[in-house]
Amino acid sequence: MIALKDSLGTEFVERIRTIFSENGLLSKAANFEFRPQQQEMAVAVARALEEDRHLVVEAGTGVGKSLAYLVPAILFALEQHKKAIVSTHTINLQEQLLYKDIPILKKVLPVEFEASLMKGRQNYLCPRRLERALQQANELFTGPEQSELTRLAEWASTTRDGSLSDLSIEPDPKVWTQVCSEPHICTQKTCGQNPRCFYQQARKRLLAADLLVMNHTLLFMLLGRPDEQEERESGFLFPNDFIIFDEAHTVEPVASRQVGIGISQYGLKSTIQRLYNARTRKGLFTVMRDANGVRLAAELVDEVDRFFAAVESKSDFRKGREFRVRVPDFVPDTITERLTALQARLADVIKRADDEFLKAELQELTRRIRDTRDGIAIFLEQSAREHVYWIERTGKTAQFCSLNAAPINVAPVLRRMIFRENCCCVMTSATLSVGRPDLAYFRERIGATEA
């Protein structure tokens, strides 16, 4: 483990030291074993929190690092009216925290605190969107999809929290995308007062919680989309919060993916087919009875397939699922003008729409199409400097392709995003050092040179 200061600290730091002592509060927990390194790490975390500075600490197997950061994080959050965010990479660690470590601390610590798992909003059913989907079922869904919609409606009346994890059978993605919570559609303004809105109720629980557990992917997605974080004034995701990254050795690749570009053939087709699916003759353009939109969407889906077929024909996947693209204009741009035309068509349709809910649906799809068009242009022109570009086969059978770009060095991005002044971020993992006991290589790679 990285050498940590062992000097005496403030009353809070000393209290943490005592909790982890041989006869401290934690000694009441089953199977407790005094571990000097665990105590040392807990003291370092407490000191970093109190001094509003960043900390990088390597804690090998057997140290008990999760309790070493949870205890100071919980107590500091409660006493300073802050919110603790713990971010992990794996579901296994999330489950360990939620179902093992946190319950232990609820029994042992002499305080009451609320912990909650933070999921992405698209994990939640939106009753308002479900109601509209049922009203427009004939224009949006095929017969089998309508049966799936009925199943979801029945489940919605009995589900505990309205999230995918409460569903026994994974829903049809084409149906779920029409009824799940979406930014700009399921908002505090439109759904916040609805006691049946599962996402908004989850959001209230998150705002009330002292400790949040989430994964790295969701965290960086939210950090990169401030428009979704109405609550944020200071801090990271919420006012006056702080972040602890466990499994921090995965932060660099996850952050690189999230702040980069990723455009999949399947995702783009799915977005367009929400407007109109030529095979089923269903979609929002059908709801609006817009013949020009129907034609544009149908033609564009075919063009998407042709464009990605050209991409695949120029890619060499003999060595794996990824192919590096080193030059601009890898394939002819046959698609961005068509996406621009579709965006213009949507703008006209939105002007004609007298239904605010339908407008919100169309505006959300317009944003997605605009972002996709911009991403494709950046990829083909390779206009993002200091980025690496590649094609990747996606899907379980690798039948689709995606365009990807990511910064060669994510450190400057993370420095702005995470390692700011007057806030605290703790990074820990069992494996951070690469031949350097001071973790210099890892700190340099993630922009934590001052930690």
XYZ file of C-alpha atoms in Angstrom:
451
model
C 0.000 0.000 0.000
C 1.211 3.513 -0.687
C 2.893 5.105 2.290
C 0.404 7.275 4.156
C 1.021 10.038 6.658
C 0.741 8.834 10.233
C 0.704 12.204 11.957
C -1.970 13.035 14.479
C -4.952 14.789 12.986
C -8.138 16.539 13.993
C -10.838 15.199 16.285
C -12.618 13.588 13.309
C -9.461 11.876 12.093
C -8.699 10.598 15.594
C -12.252 9.331 15.961
C -11.835 7.312 12.769
C -8.532 5.974 14.060
C -10.272 4.843 17.261
C -13.152 3.172 15.404
C -10.620 0.971 13.596
C -8.573 0.198 16.710
C -8.453 -3.231 18.349
C -11.261 -2.328 20.763
C -13.055 0.214 18.593
C -16.637 0.188 17.305
C -15.781 -2.162 14.453
C -14.571 -4.778 16.916
C -18.260 -5.474 17.642
C -18.776 -6.722 14.090
C -18.700 -10.456 13.443
C -15.334 -11.772 12.233
C -13.612 -8.467 13.010
C -9.849 -8.570 12.826
C -7.663 -5.576 13.662
C -5.681 -4.633 10.563
C -3.132 -1.816 10.889
C -3.217 -1.133 7.137
C -7.016 -0.819 7.216
C -6.777 1.680 10.056
C -4.034 3.559 8.221
C -6.145 3.797 5.071
C -9.271 4.900 6.969
C -7.285 7.692 8.632
C -5.908 8.810 5.252
C -9.420 8.892 3.750
C -10.725 10.875 6.737
C -7.888 13.374 6.413
C -8.468 13.788 2.662
C -12.187 14.384 3.215
C -11.583 16.943 5.926
C -8.924 18.798 3.945
C -10.930 18.731 0.678
C -8.112 17.135 -1.256
C -7.656 14.118 -3.488
C -6.185 10.783 -2.453
C -4.897 7.784 -4.407
C -4.296 4.673 -2.317
C -3.439 1.095 -3.202
C -4.873 -1.479 -0.798
C -4.120 -5.103 -1.513
C -6.312 -8.115 -0.841
C -6.963 -8.585 2.864
C -6.689 -4.926 3.847
C -10.462 -4.472 4.057
C -10.507 -1.342 1.957
C -14.287 -1.066 1.536
C -14.868 -0.534 5.267
C -11.790 1.700 5.372
C -13.468 4.196 3.050
C -17.139 3.577 3.948
C -16.838 4.473 7.637
C -15.157 7.892 7.199
C -17.319 8.612 4.146
C -20.596 7.937 5.971
C -19.662 9.857 9.115
C -18.231 12.803 7.185
C -21.308 12.979 4.935
C -23.648 13.011 7.935
C -21.696 15.537 9.975
C -20.966 17.934 7.110
C -24.325 17.525 5.317
C -22.648 16.170 2.223
C -23.405 13.243 -0.063
C -20.965 10.355 -0.448
C -20.769 8.678 -3.863
C -19.034 5.309 -4.144
C -18.362 4.224 -7.708
C -17.396 0.664 -8.655
C -16.693 -1.167 -11.883
C -18.308 -4.543 -11.187
C -21.765 -5.618 -10.053
C -20.111 -8.059 -7.631
C -18.527 -5.237 -5.652
C -21.753 -3.221 -5.706
C -23.588 -6.195 -4.228
C -20.882 -6.677 -1.588
C -21.231 -3.052 -0.527
C -25.039 -3.020 -0.525
C -25.771 -6.431 0.961
C -22.760 -7.097 3.195
C -20.647 -4.095 4.182
C -23.335 -1.417 4.527
C -25.680 -3.655 6.603
C -22.744 -4.336 8.963
C -22.192 -0.611 9.421
C -25.907 0.027 9.980
C -25.642 -2.302 12.978
C -22.287 -1.119 14.308
C -22.167 2.649 13.777
C -24.055 4.765 16.347
C -25.755 6.794 13.597
C -28.605 6.327 11.158
C -27.878 6.760 7.479
C -29.544 6.029 4.154
C -27.748 4.262 1.317
C -29.148 3.831 -2.179
C -28.125 2.242 -5.471
C -28.093 4.735 -8.336
C -29.172 3.320 -11.695
C -29.380 4.968 -15.094
C -32.776 6.515 -15.789
C -33.436 4.176 -18.721
C -33.638 1.328 -16.214
C -36.978 2.749 -15.026
C -40.448 2.562 -16.534
C -42.151 5.931 -17.042
C -45.922 5.510 -16.406
C -46.642 8.637 -18.445
C -44.844 7.228 -21.480
C -46.498 3.847 -20.896
C -49.922 5.477 -20.924
C -49.171 7.257 -24.199
C -47.718 4.101 -25.742
C -50.943 2.248 -24.904
C -52.974 5.022 -26.524
C -50.828 4.914 -29.691
C -50.210 1.160 -29.710
C -51.678 0.576 -33.180
C -49.397 3.214 -34.744
C -46.263 2.221 -32.794
C -46.268 -1.557 -32.325
C -46.840 -4.842 -34.123
C -49.178 -7.489 -32.673
C -46.452 -9.308 -30.685
C -45.065 -5.961 -29.491
C -48.540 -4.935 -28.306
C -48.693 -8.160 -26.287
C -45.346 -7.226 -24.735
C -46.700 -3.747 -23.991
C -49.710 -5.281 -22.233
C -47.371 -7.456 -20.152
C -45.396 -4.372 -19.102
C -48.606 -2.531 -18.215
C -49.681 -5.404 -15.961
C -46.230 -5.518 -14.361
C -46.311 -1.744 -13.791
C -49.282 -2.118 -11.448
C -47.460 -4.565 -9.160
C -43.730 -3.784 -9.463
C -41.774 -2.726 -6.408
C -39.618 -0.040 -8.003
C -40.396 -0.073 -11.737
C -36.841 -0.973 -12.733
C -35.540 -3.618 -15.119
C -34.064 -5.598 -12.238
C -37.611 -6.196 -10.961
C -38.665 -7.813 -14.266
C -38.464 -11.598 -14.417
C -38.101 -11.603 -18.225
C -36.069 -9.026 -20.126
C -38.441 -6.883 -22.218
C -38.337 -6.388 -25.972
C -35.940 -3.430 -26.505
C -38.237 -1.937 -29.174
C -41.046 -1.731 -26.639
C -38.943 -0.740 -23.626
C -37.407 2.255 -25.428
C -40.932 3.634 -25.897
C -41.871 3.388 -22.209
C -38.666 3.887 -20.192
C -37.615 7.163 -18.613
C -35.819 9.511 -21.023
C -34.106 12.854 -20.421
C -36.213 15.858 -21.518
C -39.338 13.640 -21.559
C -39.554 12.294 -18.022
C -38.487 15.430 -16.173
C -39.020 16.983 -12.771
C -41.456 19.418 -14.406
C -43.524 16.832 -16.288
C -43.367 13.851 -13.929
C -41.945 15.136 -10.645
C -45.305 15.420 -8.906
C -46.530 12.026 -10.106
C -46.263 9.550 -7.197
C -46.391 6.704 -9.741
C -43.318 7.852 -11.700
C -40.666 5.321 -10.751
C -37.667 7.343 -11.910
C -38.770 10.525 -10.170
C -39.429 8.567 -6.968
C -35.972 6.978 -7.272
C -34.543 10.451 -7.811
C -36.140 11.651 -4.571
C -34.595 8.708 -2.729
C -31.206 9.574 -4.207
C -31.519 13.191 -3.111
C -32.397 12.056 0.414
C -29.648 9.423 0.648
C -26.386 10.039 2.486
C -24.496 7.394 0.504
C -24.937 6.439 -3.153
C -23.461 3.397 -4.869
C -23.161 3.416 -8.656
C -20.922 2.190 -11.468
C -18.134 4.034 -13.292
C -19.943 3.991 -16.649
C -23.041 5.739 -15.315
C -20.964 8.212 -13.333
C -18.946 9.363 -16.332
C -22.038 9.436 -18.524
C -23.692 11.817 -16.046
C -20.557 13.903 -15.595
C -20.481 14.355 -19.358
C -24.166 15.339 -19.540
C -24.735 18.216 -17.126
C -28.135 18.888 -18.712
C -29.417 15.793 -16.906
C -28.212 16.974 -13.522
C -30.662 19.668 -12.534
C -29.541 19.360 -8.910
C -25.887 20.164 -9.526
C -24.653 23.576 -8.456
C -21.284 22.552 -7.063
C -19.631 19.235 -6.406
C -19.731 16.445 -8.953
C -23.297 15.191 -9.433
C -24.941 16.901 -6.462
C -24.171 19.998 -4.401
C -21.391 19.314 -1.893
C -20.782 15.689 -2.768
C -17.541 13.732 -2.897
C -16.552 10.601 -4.806
C -14.751 7.423 -3.835
C -13.690 5.228 -6.750
C -13.152 1.581 -5.876
C -11.663 -0.667 -8.566
C -9.998 2.556 -9.692
C -7.634 0.716 -12.044
C -10.584 0.616 -14.506
C -11.320 4.352 -14.399
C -9.061 5.292 -17.314
C -10.566 2.922 -19.935
C -14.145 3.523 -18.772
C -13.761 7.303 -18.769
C -12.056 7.213 -22.155
C -15.042 5.382 -23.657
C -17.603 7.667 -22.068
C -15.986 10.965 -23.067
C -15.278 9.700 -26.581
C -17.528 8.836 -29.518
C -19.470 5.621 -29.956
C -21.976 5.292 -32.807
C -23.427 1.879 -33.499
C -25.238 0.732 -36.605
C -27.874 -0.952 -34.446
C -28.401 2.106 -32.229
C -28.743 4.494 -35.177
C -31.218 2.228 -36.960
C -33.229 1.823 -33.759
C -33.467 5.598 -33.340
C -34.666 6.112 -36.912
C -37.102 3.217 -36.681
C -38.736 4.823 -33.669
C -39.799 7.431 -36.202
C -40.761 4.886 -38.863
C -40.091 1.191 -39.362
C -40.684 0.216 -42.998
C -41.103 -3.463 -42.133
C -43.853 -2.930 -39.571
C -45.112 0.439 -40.903
C -45.141 1.735 -37.346
C -43.577 4.770 -35.675
C -44.036 8.375 -34.587
C -44.238 9.632 -38.169
C -47.216 7.283 -38.525
C -48.762 8.870 -35.433
C -48.219 12.299 -37.042
C -49.361 11.013 -40.466
C -46.326 12.656 -42.054
C -45.698 11.051 -45.454
C -42.461 12.948 -46.113
C -41.060 11.857 -42.771
C -42.042 8.255 -43.481
C -40.194 8.361 -46.805
C -37.072 10.003 -45.368
C -36.840 7.564 -42.459
C -37.353 4.495 -44.658
C -34.681 5.630 -47.117
C -32.280 6.547 -44.324
C -32.438 3.103 -42.696
C -31.376 1.574 -46.017
C -28.588 4.155 -46.327
C -27.374 3.326 -42.802
C -27.021 -0.322 -43.818
C -25.149 0.635 -47.001
C -22.859 3.022 -45.123
C -21.913 0.462 -42.482
C -21.506 -2.222 -45.159
C -18.896 0.051 -46.747
C -17.272 0.526 -43.335
C -17.115 -3.228 -42.772
C -15.715 -3.910 -46.245
C -12.816 -1.532 -45.507
C -12.113 -3.075 -42.079
C -9.888 -6.037 -41.311
C -11.223 -8.047 -38.372
C -8.931 -11.050 -38.771
C -7.104 -10.164 -35.544
C -10.190 -9.469 -33.455
C -13.296 -7.336 -33.149
C -11.509 -3.990 -33.533
C -9.861 -2.312 -36.522
C -7.822 0.876 -36.162
C -8.602 3.702 -38.612
C -5.566 5.912 -39.187
C -6.637 8.252 -42.010
C -9.552 10.667 -42.559
C -12.304 9.898 -45.086
C -12.005 6.195 -44.402
C -15.223 5.730 -46.415
C -17.305 8.257 -48.398
C -19.726 10.312 -46.319
C -23.079 9.225 -47.701
C -25.031 9.732 -44.521
C -24.601 13.053 -42.678
C -26.571 15.085 -45.266
C -29.449 12.627 -44.992
C -29.363 12.900 -41.203
C -29.455 16.692 -41.555
C -32.490 16.380 -43.833
C -34.238 14.148 -41.303
C -33.450 16.635 -38.555
C -34.978 19.437 -40.650
C -38.070 17.311 -41.277
C -38.436 16.724 -37.557
C -38.217 20.470 -36.900
C -41.182 21.020 -39.249
C -43.190 18.222 -37.660
C -42.481 19.572 -34.166
C -43.823 22.991 -35.210
C -47.088 21.355 -36.284
C -47.462 19.198 -33.192
C -50.013 20.521 -30.706
C -49.290 17.790 -28.169
C -46.522 18.806 -25.733
C -45.737 15.213 -24.812
C -45.326 14.211 -28.465
C -43.177 17.298 -29.020
C -40.878 16.197 -26.214
C -40.555 12.711 -27.757
C -39.685 14.179 -31.158
C -37.255 16.708 -29.672
C -35.390 13.949 -27.827
C -35.019 11.965 -31.071
C -33.900 15.153 -32.851
C -31.121 15.586 -30.272
C -29.986 12.007 -30.776
C -29.917 12.355 -34.560
C -27.998 15.647 -34.314
C -25.426 14.143 -31.941
C -25.047 11.082 -34.177
C -24.585 13.209 -37.283
C -21.936 15.312 -35.535
C -20.183 12.175 -34.269
C -20.050 10.578 -37.713
C -18.643 13.795 -39.188
C -15.939 13.976 -36.503
C -15.053 10.320 -37.086
C -14.787 10.604 -40.872
C -12.874 13.891 -40.753
C -10.833 12.806 -37.703
C -11.276 16.372 -36.521
C -10.937 15.613 -32.798
C -7.234 16.074 -32.096
C -5.228 13.635 -29.987
C -7.849 10.928 -30.458
C -7.596 7.336 -31.608
C -10.234 6.073 -34.063
C -11.416 2.529 -34.610
C -14.200 0.311 -35.969
C -15.631 -2.324 -33.675
C -17.891 -5.274 -34.283
C -20.707 -5.251 -31.730
C -23.557 -7.481 -30.632
C -23.542 -11.024 -29.335
C -22.831 -12.412 -32.790
C -20.774 -9.387 -33.918
C -23.166 -8.720 -36.781
C -23.124 -4.918 -36.385
C -20.355 -2.319 -36.586
C -19.740 0.818 -34.565
C -17.599 3.914 -35.098
C -15.478 4.819 -32.077
C -13.069 7.544 -31.027
C -11.431 8.213 -27.685
C -8.761 10.599 -26.395
C -5.261 9.155 -26.474
C -4.654 10.748 -23.094
C -7.698 11.066 -20.843
C -5.738 12.765 -18.034
C -6.576 16.389 -19.035
C -10.280 15.505 -19.212
C -10.258 13.812 -15.806
C -8.268 16.670 -14.326
C -11.045 19.091 -15.310
C -13.861 16.686 -14.508
C -12.692 15.037 -11.285
C -9.487 16.457 -9.835
C -10.653 20.011 -9.287
C -9.763 22.297 -6.414
C -11.864 22.457 -3.254
C -13.400 19.021 -3.650
C -12.446 15.491 -2.696
C -11.984 12.384 -4.797
C -10.525 9.168 -3.387
C -9.258 6.463 -5.719
C -8.440 3.002 -4.454
C -7.838 -0.463 -5.826
C -5.848 -3.585 -5.080
C -3.704 -2.996 -8.180
C -2.601 0.528 -9.060
C 1.202 0.531 -9.007
C 3.173 -0.354 -12.119
C 6.696 -0.689 -10.779
C 6.424 2.591 -8.837
C 5.470 2.448 -5.134
C 4.403 6.116 -5.255
C 1.792 5.240 -7.931
C 3.257 7.966 -10.155
C 2.407 6.182 -13.411
C -1.235 5.645 -12.458
C -1.618 9.197 -11.134
C -0.155 10.606 -14.334
C -2.452 8.492 -16.545
C -5.608 9.707 -14.787
C -4.578 13.321 -14.200
C -4.204 12.966 -10.429
C -0.684 14.333 -10.211
C -1.559 16.412 -7.130
C -3.215 13.515 -5.248
